[in-house]
Coordinates of C-alpha atoms and ligand atoms in Angstrom, one line a residue:
M1 CA 64.1 -23.0 28.7
E2 CA 60.2 -21.8 29.5
H3 CA 58.2 -22.1 26.3
N4 CA 54.7 -22.4 26.4
D5 CA 54.0 -25.2 23.5
K6 CA 51.2 -27.9 24.1
L7 CA 50.7 -31.5 23.3
V8 CA 47.6 -32.1 21.6
I9 CA 46.9 -36.1 21.9
E10 CA 43.8 -37.8 20.4
G11 CA 43.2 -40.9 22.8
L12 CA 42.5 -44.8 22.3
A13 CA 39.8 -45.3 24.0
G14 CA 41.1 -47.8 25.8
R15 CA 42.4 -49.8 22.7
R16 CA 45.6 -51.4 22.9
E17 CA 47.2 -50.6 19.4
L18 CA 50.7 -49.4 20.8
A19 CA 53.2 -51.1 19.1
G20 CA 57.2 -51.2 18.6
R21 CA 60.2 -50.7 20.2
I22 CA 60.7 -47.2 22.7
P23 CA 64.6 -47.3 23.6
V24 CA 65.2 -45.2 26.8
K25 CA 67.5 -42.6 26.8
G26 CA 70.2 -41.5 29.7
A27 CA 68.8 -41.0 33.2
K28 CA 68.4 -37.1 33.9
N29 CA 69.0 -37.8 37.5
A30 CA 72.2 -39.7 36.8
A31 CA 73.7 -36.9 34.1
L32 CA 73.5 -33.7 35.6
K33 CA 74.9 -34.9 38.7
A34 CA 77.8 -36.8 36.7
L35 CA 77.9 -33.7 34.7
A36 CA 78.1 -31.3 38.7
A37 CA 81.2 -34.0 39.6
G38 CA 83.2 -32.5 36.8
L39 CA 84.3 -30.2 39.3
L40 CA 86.3 -32.8 41.1
F41 CA 88.3 -32.7 38.2
R42 CA 91.6 -31.2 37.4
D43 CA 91.7 -32.2 33.8
S44 CA 88.6 -33.4 32.0
V45 CA 86.0 -35.2 32.3
H46 CA 83.9 -37.4 28.9
L47 CA 80.6 -38.6 29.6
T48 CA 77.9 -40.0 26.7
K49 CA 74.2 -41.3 26.7
V50 CA 73.4 -37.6 27.7
P51 CA 69.7 -37.1 27.1
E52 CA 68.4 -33.7 25.3
I53 CA 66.9 -32.4 27.9
D54 CA 66.5 -28.8 29.4
D55 CA 67.4 -29.7 32.7
V56 CA 71.3 -30.7 31.1
S57 CA 71.4 -27.3 29.0
R58 CA 70.5 -25.9 32.6
M59 CA 73.2 -27.6 34.0
V60 CA 75.5 -26.7 31.6
E61 CA 74.9 -23.0 31.8
L62 CA 75.7 -23.8 35.5
L63 CA 78.9 -25.5 34.6
E64 CA 80.1 -22.4 31.8
D65 CA 79.2 -20.1 34.0
L66 CA 82.0 -21.2 36.7
G67 CA 84.3 -21.1 34.0
V68 CA 84.2 -24.8 32.2
G69 CA 84.7 -25.4 29.6
V70 CA 81.7 -27.3 28.0
E71 CA 82.0 -29.4 24.8
R72 CA 78.6 -30.9 23.0
D73 CA 78.6 -34.0 19.8
G74 CA 75.1 -35.3 20.2
D75 CA 74.7 -37.0 23.8
V76 CA 78.3 -36.4 24.0
Y77 CA 80.2 -33.9 26.4
Q78 CA 83.7 -32.9 27.2
L79 CA 84.7 -31.1 30.4
Q80 CA 87.4 -29.0 30.3
T81 CA 87.5 -28.6 34.2
D82 CA 91.3 -27.4 34.6
K83 CA 90.2 -23.4 35.6
I84 CA 87.0 -22.6 38.1
K85 CA 86.6 -18.9 37.5
H86 CA 84.2 -18.5 40.5
S87 CA 81.9 -19.9 43.6
S88 CA 79.0 -18.5 43.2
I89 CA 76.0 -21.0 41.3
C90 CA 73.6 -18.6 39.6
P91 CA 70.8 -17.8 41.0
K92 CA 69.0 -17.1 37.4
I93 CA 69.8 -20.5 36.4
S94 CA 69.7 -22.4 39.8
A95 CA 66.1 -21.1 40.0
H96 CA 64.0 -23.6 38.7
L97 CA 67.0 -26.7 39.0
R98 CA 66.6 -29.1 42.1
A99 CA 69.6 -30.5 40.7
S100 CA 71.5 -27.7 41.1
V101 CA 72.2 -28.1 44.6
V102 CA 74.8 -30.5 44.3
L103 CA 76.7 -28.3 42.6
A104 CA 77.9 -27.1 45.9
G105 CA 79.3 -30.6 47.1
P106 CA 82.0 -30.2 44.8
L107 CA 82.3 -26.5 44.4
L108 CA 83.0 -25.9 48.7
A109 CA 84.9 -28.9 48.9
R110 CA 87.5 -27.7 45.5
T111 CA 87.5 -23.9 46.3
G112 CA 86.8 -23.7 50.4
R113 CA 83.4 -21.2 49.5
V114 CA 80.0 -21.6 48.0
T115 CA 77.5 -19.2 47.1
F116 CA 73.8 -20.4 46.4
P117 CA 70.5 -19.7 46.2
H118 CA 67.4 -22.0 48.0
P119 CA 67.4 -24.2 44.8
G120 CA 64.2 -24.3 42.4
G121 CA 63.1 -27.3 40.8
C122 CA 59.2 -29.3 41.0
V123 CA 57.1 -27.9 43.4
I124 CA 56.0 -31.7 45.1
G125 CA 56.8 -30.1 48.6
K126 CA 59.0 -27.8 50.4
R127 CA 62.0 -29.2 49.2
P128 CA 64.3 -28.0 52.2
I129 CA 67.8 -28.6 52.1
D130 CA 68.2 -28.6 56.0
F131 CA 70.6 -31.6 55.4
F132 CA 73.0 -29.6 53.2
L133 CA 73.0 -26.8 55.7
E134 CA 73.8 -29.4 58.7
N135 CA 76.1 -31.4 57.1
F136 CA 78.5 -28.6 55.7
A137 CA 78.6 -27.5 59.0
K138 CA 80.0 -30.8 60.1
M139 CA 82.8 -30.8 57.5
G140 CA 83.6 -27.2 59.2
A141 CA 82.0 -24.0 56.8
T142 CA 80.3 -21.7 58.0
V143 CA 77.2 -21.3 56.5
K144 CA 75.8 -17.7 56.1
N145 CA 71.9 -17.3 55.3
G146 CA 72.0 -14.4 53.5
D147 CA 67.9 -13.1 52.1
A148 CA 68.8 -14.4 48.8
A149 CA 71.5 -17.3 49.1
Y150 CA 73.8 -18.8 51.4
E151 CA 77.3 -18.4 51.9
L152 CA 79.1 -21.3 52.7
I153 CA 83.0 -20.9 54.0
A154 CA 85.4 -23.6 54.6
G155 CA 87.0 -23.5 57.5
G156 CA 90.8 -23.0 56.7
G157 CA 89.7 -22.9 53.2
K158 CA 89.1 -27.2 53.3
L159 CA 86.6 -29.3 54.2
K160 CA 87.4 -32.1 56.8
G161 CA 85.9 -34.8 56.3
A162 CA 83.2 -36.0 59.4
D163 CA 80.5 -38.4 60.5
L164 CA 77.3 -38.1 59.0
F165 CA 73.7 -39.2 59.3
F166 CA 70.7 -38.0 57.6
R167 CA 67.7 -38.3 58.8
L168 CA 65.7 -39.1 55.8
A169 CA 67.9 -41.3 52.8
S170 CA 68.2 -38.1 50.5
V171 CA 69.1 -38.7 47.2
T172 CA 71.1 -35.2 46.3
G173 CA 72.1 -35.3 50.0
T174 CA 74.2 -38.4 49.7
E175 CA 75.2 -37.4 46.1
T176 CA 76.4 -33.4 47.5
F177 CA 78.3 -35.3 50.0
M178 CA 80.1 -38.1 48.9
M179 CA 81.9 -35.6 45.9
A180 CA 82.6 -33.5 48.8
G181 CA 84.0 -36.4 51.0
V182 CA 86.2 -36.9 47.4
L183 CA 87.9 -33.9 48.4
A184 CA 88.2 -33.1 51.5
E185 CA 90.9 -34.0 54.4
G186 CA 90.1 -37.2 56.0
E187 CA 87.7 -39.7 55.9
T188 CA 83.8 -38.6 55.9
I189 CA 81.0 -41.3 56.5
I190 CA 76.9 -41.4 55.5
R191 CA 75.3 -43.2 57.5
N192 CA 71.3 -43.3 56.3
A193 CA 72.9 -43.2 53.0
A194 CA 70.7 -42.9 49.6
M195 CA 70.8 -45.9 47.5
E196 CA 69.6 -44.8 44.1
P197 CA 71.0 -47.1 41.6
E198 CA 72.2 -43.1 40.0
I199 CA 74.3 -42.6 43.2
V200 CA 76.2 -46.4 42.3
S201 CA 76.9 -45.6 38.8
L202 CA 78.5 -41.9 39.8
G203 CA 79.9 -43.5 43.1
E204 CA 81.9 -46.6 40.6
F205 CA 83.0 -43.1 37.9
L206 CA 84.4 -41.7 40.2
N207 CA 87.0 -44.7 41.7
Q208 CA 87.4 -45.3 38.5
C209 CA 89.0 -42.1 38.3
G210 CA 90.9 -42.0 41.5
A211 CA 88.7 -41.7 44.5
Q212 CA 88.1 -43.6 46.9
I213 CA 84.7 -44.4 48.0
A214 CA 82.9 -47.5 49.6
G215 CA 79.6 -49.2 50.2
L216 CA 78.1 -48.0 47.4
G217 CA 74.9 -49.2 47.3
T218 CA 74.2 -49.8 50.6
P219 CA 73.2 -47.4 53.8
T220 CA 76.6 -46.8 54.8
I221 CA 79.3 -44.7 52.6
T222 CA 82.6 -44.4 53.7
I223 CA 84.7 -41.8 50.8
Q224 CA 88.2 -41.4 51.6
G225 CA 89.2 -37.4 50.7
G226 CA 92.4 -37.2 48.5
E227 CA 93.5 -34.9 45.7
L228 CA 91.4 -33.5 42.6
L229 CA 90.3 -36.9 40.4
T230 CA 92.0 -37.1 36.9
G231 CA 89.4 -37.7 33.9
A232 CA 91.7 -38.9 31.5
G233 CA 91.1 -42.1 29.3
Q234 CA 87.9 -42.3 31.4
T235 CA 84.4 -42.7 30.1
Y236 CA 81.1 -42.2 32.4
E237 CA 78.6 -43.7 30.1
T238 CA 74.9 -42.4 31.6
I239 CA 72.9 -45.4 33.4
A240 CA 69.5 -45.7 31.0
D241 CA 67.1 -43.7 33.2
R242 CA 64.3 -46.2 34.7
I243 CA 62.1 -43.6 35.7
E244 CA 61.4 -43.4 32.1
A245 CA 61.7 -47.3 31.7
G246 CA 58.7 -47.7 34.1
S247 CA 56.9 -45.3 32.4
F248 CA 57.0 -46.1 29.3
I249 CA 55.8 -49.9 30.9
I250 CA 52.8 -48.8 32.2
L251 CA 51.8 -47.5 29.1
G252 CA 52.2 -50.6 28.1
A253 CA 50.8 -52.3 30.4
L254 CA 47.5 -49.8 29.7
A255 CA 47.4 -50.0 25.4
G256 CA 50.3 -51.9 24.2
R257 CA 49.2 -54.2 21.4
D258 CA 53.1 -55.4 21.0
L259 CA 55.5 -52.9 22.8
T260 CA 58.5 -53.0 23.8
V261 CA 60.5 -51.1 26.1
T262 CA 64.1 -51.7 25.1
D263 CA 67.5 -50.6 26.2
F264 CA 67.7 -50.6 30.0
D265 CA 68.1 -52.8 32.8
P266 CA 64.8 -54.2 34.0
S267 CA 66.9 -55.3 37.5
L268 CA 66.3 -51.7 38.6
L269 CA 62.6 -51.8 38.4
E270 CA 61.8 -55.1 40.3
S271 CA 59.1 -53.0 42.6
L272 CA 57.4 -51.9 39.7
L273 CA 57.2 -55.2 38.0
H274 CA 56.8 -56.7 41.1
S275 CA 53.6 -54.3 41.4
L276 CA 52.6 -54.3 37.6
R277 CA 52.8 -58.7 37.9
L278 CA 50.6 -58.2 40.7
A279 CA 47.8 -56.6 39.0
G280 CA 48.6 -59.7 36.1
V281 CA 49.8 -57.9 33.2
Q282 CA 51.8 -60.0 31.7
M283 CA 55.1 -59.3 30.5
E284 CA 57.8 -60.7 28.8
V285 CA 61.2 -59.6 31.2
G286 CA 64.8 -59.7 28.7
V287 CA 68.2 -58.6 29.9
D288 CA 67.8 -55.7 28.9
S289 CA 64.5 -55.1 27.5
V290 CA 60.4 -55.8 28.5
R291 CA 57.8 -56.6 26.4
I292 CA 54.3 -56.1 27.1
V293 CA 52.6 -58.3 24.1
G294 CA 48.6 -59.2 23.7
A295 CA 45.7 -58.5 25.1
Q296 CA 46.1 -58.2 29.7
P297 CA 43.1 -60.2 31.6
A298 CA 41.4 -57.8 34.1
L299 CA 43.8 -55.8 36.0
T300 CA 43.2 -56.0 40.2
A301 CA 43.4 -52.7 42.0
L302 CA 46.6 -52.4 44.2
E303 CA 48.2 -50.5 47.2
I304 CA 51.6 -48.6 46.5
K305 CA 53.8 -47.2 48.9
T306 CA 56.4 -45.2 47.6
H307 CA 60.1 -45.8 49.1
E308 CA 63.3 -45.4 48.7
Y309 CA 65.4 -47.4 46.3
P310 CA 64.7 -50.3 45.9
G311 CA 61.0 -49.4 47.0
F312 CA 58.7 -48.3 44.8
P313 CA 59.3 -45.1 43.1
T314 CA 58.2 -41.8 44.2
D315 CA 58.6 -40.5 40.6
L316 CA 56.6 -43.4 38.9
Q317 CA 54.1 -42.6 41.3
A318 CA 51.9 -40.3 39.0
P319 CA 52.4 -42.4 36.4
M320 CA 51.3 -45.5 38.0
A321 CA 48.1 -43.6 39.4
V322 CA 47.0 -43.9 35.8
F323 CA 47.4 -48.1 35.5
L324 CA 45.3 -48.1 39.1
T325 CA 42.4 -45.8 37.3
Q326 CA 41.7 -49.1 34.4
T327 CA 41.6 -51.7 37.6
V328 CA 39.1 -53.5 39.5
G329 CA 38.5 -52.1 42.6
Q330 CA 40.0 -49.9 45.1
S331 CA 43.8 -49.0 45.0
Y332 CA 45.5 -47.2 47.7
I333 CA 48.5 -44.8 47.1
F334 CA 50.7 -43.7 49.9
E335 CA 53.6 -41.8 49.1
T336 CA 55.8 -41.5 52.1
I337 CA 59.0 -39.5 50.7
F338 CA 56.7 -36.2 49.4
E339 CA 53.9 -34.4 51.0
G340 CA 52.7 -32.4 48.0
R341 CA 52.9 -35.3 45.4
L342 CA 48.9 -35.5 44.7
N343 CA 47.8 -32.9 43.3
Y344 CA 47.5 -34.0 39.9
L345 CA 44.7 -36.5 41.1
E346 CA 42.6 -33.6 41.1
T347 CA 43.1 -33.4 37.1
L348 CA 42.4 -36.8 36.9
E349 CA 39.2 -36.9 38.7
R350 CA 38.0 -34.5 36.0
M351 CA 39.0 -36.6 32.9
G352 CA 36.9 -39.7 34.8
A353 CA 39.0 -41.2 37.0
K354 CA 37.8 -42.0 41.1
A355 CA 40.1 -40.7 43.4
R356 CA 40.0 -39.6 46.6
I357 CA 42.5 -37.5 48.6
I358 CA 42.5 -39.0 52.1
D359 CA 45.9 -36.4 53.1
V360 CA 49.1 -34.9 51.8
H361 CA 50.7 -38.4 51.5
R362 CA 47.3 -40.9 50.9
A363 CA 45.0 -41.0 48.5
F364 CA 42.5 -43.7 47.0
I365 CA 41.4 -44.8 43.4
D366 CA 38.4 -46.7 42.3
G367 CA 38.3 -48.4 38.8
P368 CA 38.3 -49.3 36.6
T369 CA 36.9 -45.5 34.9
P370 CA 37.0 -44.5 31.3
L371 CA 38.8 -41.6 31.3
A372 CA 38.1 -38.4 28.2
G373 CA 40.0 -36.2 27.0
K374 CA 40.4 -32.2 28.7
E375 CA 42.8 -29.6 28.6
V376 CA 44.8 -30.0 31.2
E377 CA 48.2 -28.1 32.5
S378 CA 51.5 -30.2 34.2
P379 CA 52.0 -28.8 37.4
D380 CA 55.7 -30.8 37.4
L381 CA 57.2 -32.9 35.6
R382 CA 56.8 -36.8 36.0
A383 CA 52.6 -35.1 36.7
G384 CA 53.3 -34.0 33.5
L385 CA 53.6 -37.7 32.0
A386 CA 51.5 -39.0 33.9
Y387 CA 48.6 -36.6 32.0
V388 CA 50.2 -37.5 29.0
L389 CA 49.5 -41.6 29.6
A390 CA 46.1 -40.1 30.4
G391 CA 45.4 -38.2 27.4
I392 CA 46.5 -41.4 25.1
I393 CA 44.2 -44.0 27.0
A394 CA 41.4 -42.0 27.2
S395 CA 38.5 -41.2 24.5
G396 CA 38.5 -37.8 22.5
R397 CA 40.5 -35.1 22.9
T398 CA 43.5 -34.2 25.6
V399 CA 46.1 -30.6 25.3
V400 CA 48.0 -30.7 27.6
H401 CA 50.0 -27.0 28.9
N402 CA 53.5 -26.4 30.3
I403 CA 54.6 -29.2 28.5
H404 CA 58.1 -27.8 29.6
Y405 CA 58.1 -29.7 32.5
I406 CA 58.0 -33.0 30.5
D407 CA 60.6 -31.1 28.2
R408 CA 62.9 -30.9 31.3
G409 CA 63.3 -34.8 31.8
Y410 CA 62.2 -36.4 28.7
E411 CA 63.8 -36.3 25.3
S412 CA 61.5 -35.5 22.5
I413 CA 58.7 -37.1 23.9
D414 CA 56.0 -36.8 21.5
Q415 CA 58.3 -37.9 18.7
R416 CA 59.2 -41.4 20.7
L417 CA 55.5 -42.2 21.2
A418 CA 54.0 -41.3 17.7
K419 CA 56.9 -43.7 16.8
V420 CA 54.6 -46.0 18.4
G421 CA 51.6 -45.6 17.8
V422 CA 50.6 -42.7 19.5
N423 CA 48.2 -40.1 18.2
I424 CA 50.1 -36.7 19.4
K425 CA 51.6 -33.7 18.0
R426 CA 53.2 -31.0 19.7
I427 CA 51.8 -27.2 18.7
N428 CA 54.4 -24.7 19.2
R429 CA 52.2 -21.3 20.2
Ligands
EPZ501 C1 65.8 -36.7 44.2 O1 65.3 -35.1 44.6 C2 65.7 -36.7 42.9 N1 65.2 -34.7 41.9 C3 63.7 -36.5 42.5 O2 62.9 -36.7 41.0 C4 63.1 -37.6 43.1 O3 61.6 -37.7 43.4 C5 63.3 -37.8 45.0 O4 65.2 -37.6 44.9 C6 63.3 -38.9 45.8 O5 64.0 -40.0 44.7 C7 66.9 -35.2 41.8 O6 67.8 -36.1 42.1 C8 67.5 -34.1 41.0 P1 65.1 -36.1 48.4 P2 65.8 -35.1 46.1 O7 66.5 -35.6 49.6 O8 67.2 -34.9 46.5 C9 63.6 -34.2 52.9 C10 62.7 -36.1 39.3 O9 61.3 -35.6 38.8 N2 64.5 -33.4 52.7 O10 66.2 -37.5 48.5 O11 65.3 -33.9 46.3 C11 62.7 -34.2 51.4 O12 61.6 -33.3 51.6 C12 62.5 -35.5 40.6 O13 63.1 -36.3 38.8 C13 64.7 -33.3 53.8 O14 63.5 -32.6 54.7 O15 65.2 -35.6 47.2 C14 62.1 -35.2 51.0 O16 61.0 -35.4 51.7 C15 61.4 -34.8 41.4 N3 65.9 -32.0 53.9 C16 62.8 -36.5 51.1 O17 64.1 -35.7 52.2 C17 67.2 -32.2 53.2 O18 67.5 -31.1 53.1 C18 64.1 -37.3 49.9 O19 63.9 -36.1 49.5 C19 67.3 -32.5 51.7 C20 65.7 -33.6 51.8

């Protein structure tokens, strides 16, 4: 829900004072799709470690609107999926949620039709859905492009498996058609598939429940279509959020005295850890944690090029830029995935960073520069978190507005940061 809370942060002015442990929560971009996958089940789905974030509340609203029963106890969700009332994804709710687009796959595959608006979500680029429309047509659906919504109808009431090629390795595209393939007739192949761990985690769970998905974590995924799945006796444990973990590790590299980020798999963050080591950051990497302890040497500038998994995650690009403002020399950022994901640098410049946007994909950052607290407005989820990191290391006070963006993807961010020594308060205006 849109609220106008704000975060007030008193900065550390470069001091390394953060200490303690930050346990990582379940991944937003895994939980949202696992919830949507409930539409593939004849009976029920049991999910645990679901993060308490606004996007999950919205996805639950969308599912309930479709007729799914949802019971929640803390981070445990039980979905009753035996009765789907209709096939129209609520435009009001989905307007804010890019992940809502993944509902189209299972809904069309299960009911033979789906109506959905152009999905909303973070303004980090055009966010087209041409891959979805093109590939649903390949699976035999007719696509009617209305003024406010798309209406898709599966030929003969059932999607047909097809050989699909993605011009770009789309995360939600891969997830949507993996789910559609589970109920389609015959075999579906997804070529140039995304390999994100969240996709592997979802696909493995679906296989546990009767799906036949091969090639998870590779560029080619093959799905044999079959009947509705059964979730009886199965549990989906939400994979830890590697993007949240990475954001906290960057914070430790910037201001940690003895900070441990726990309850996640560091092997899923190899690209970030490799870059931080290259800059000179000393870290203790454990089986399910990373610890940043003691003073760090002078950190050196880096070249960061975002890339589909296992390359450097685009969702860590903005937090990493805050780190780069404190490294010695000229860093270079090449954001290859989105064309609107560098604008936050203007706000970092207002705080004292020396950044130069070359074009919609590339920028330079010269460091180190001290940052000074400012009033800033989160433009999206990940840039909002980057502003929080900048405010923590800056001198003076930073007020971050529009934090509903941050609440979409980070559970209780203020309370969790305050626990490790950040002077941060949430003000409900
Ligand atoms: C997912 O977005 C994530 N969102 C994003 O996280 C993440 O940044 C992104 O993947 C890349 O890792 C969710 O999972 C809900 P894409 P998605 O399709 O699937 C182009 C966050 O902060 N494209 O992988 O929408 C697209 O424009 C969010 O949690 C088309 O051209 O991204 C982009 O350039 C932000 N046509 C590229 O593909 C299409 O039909 C990759 O985007 C679809 C995508």
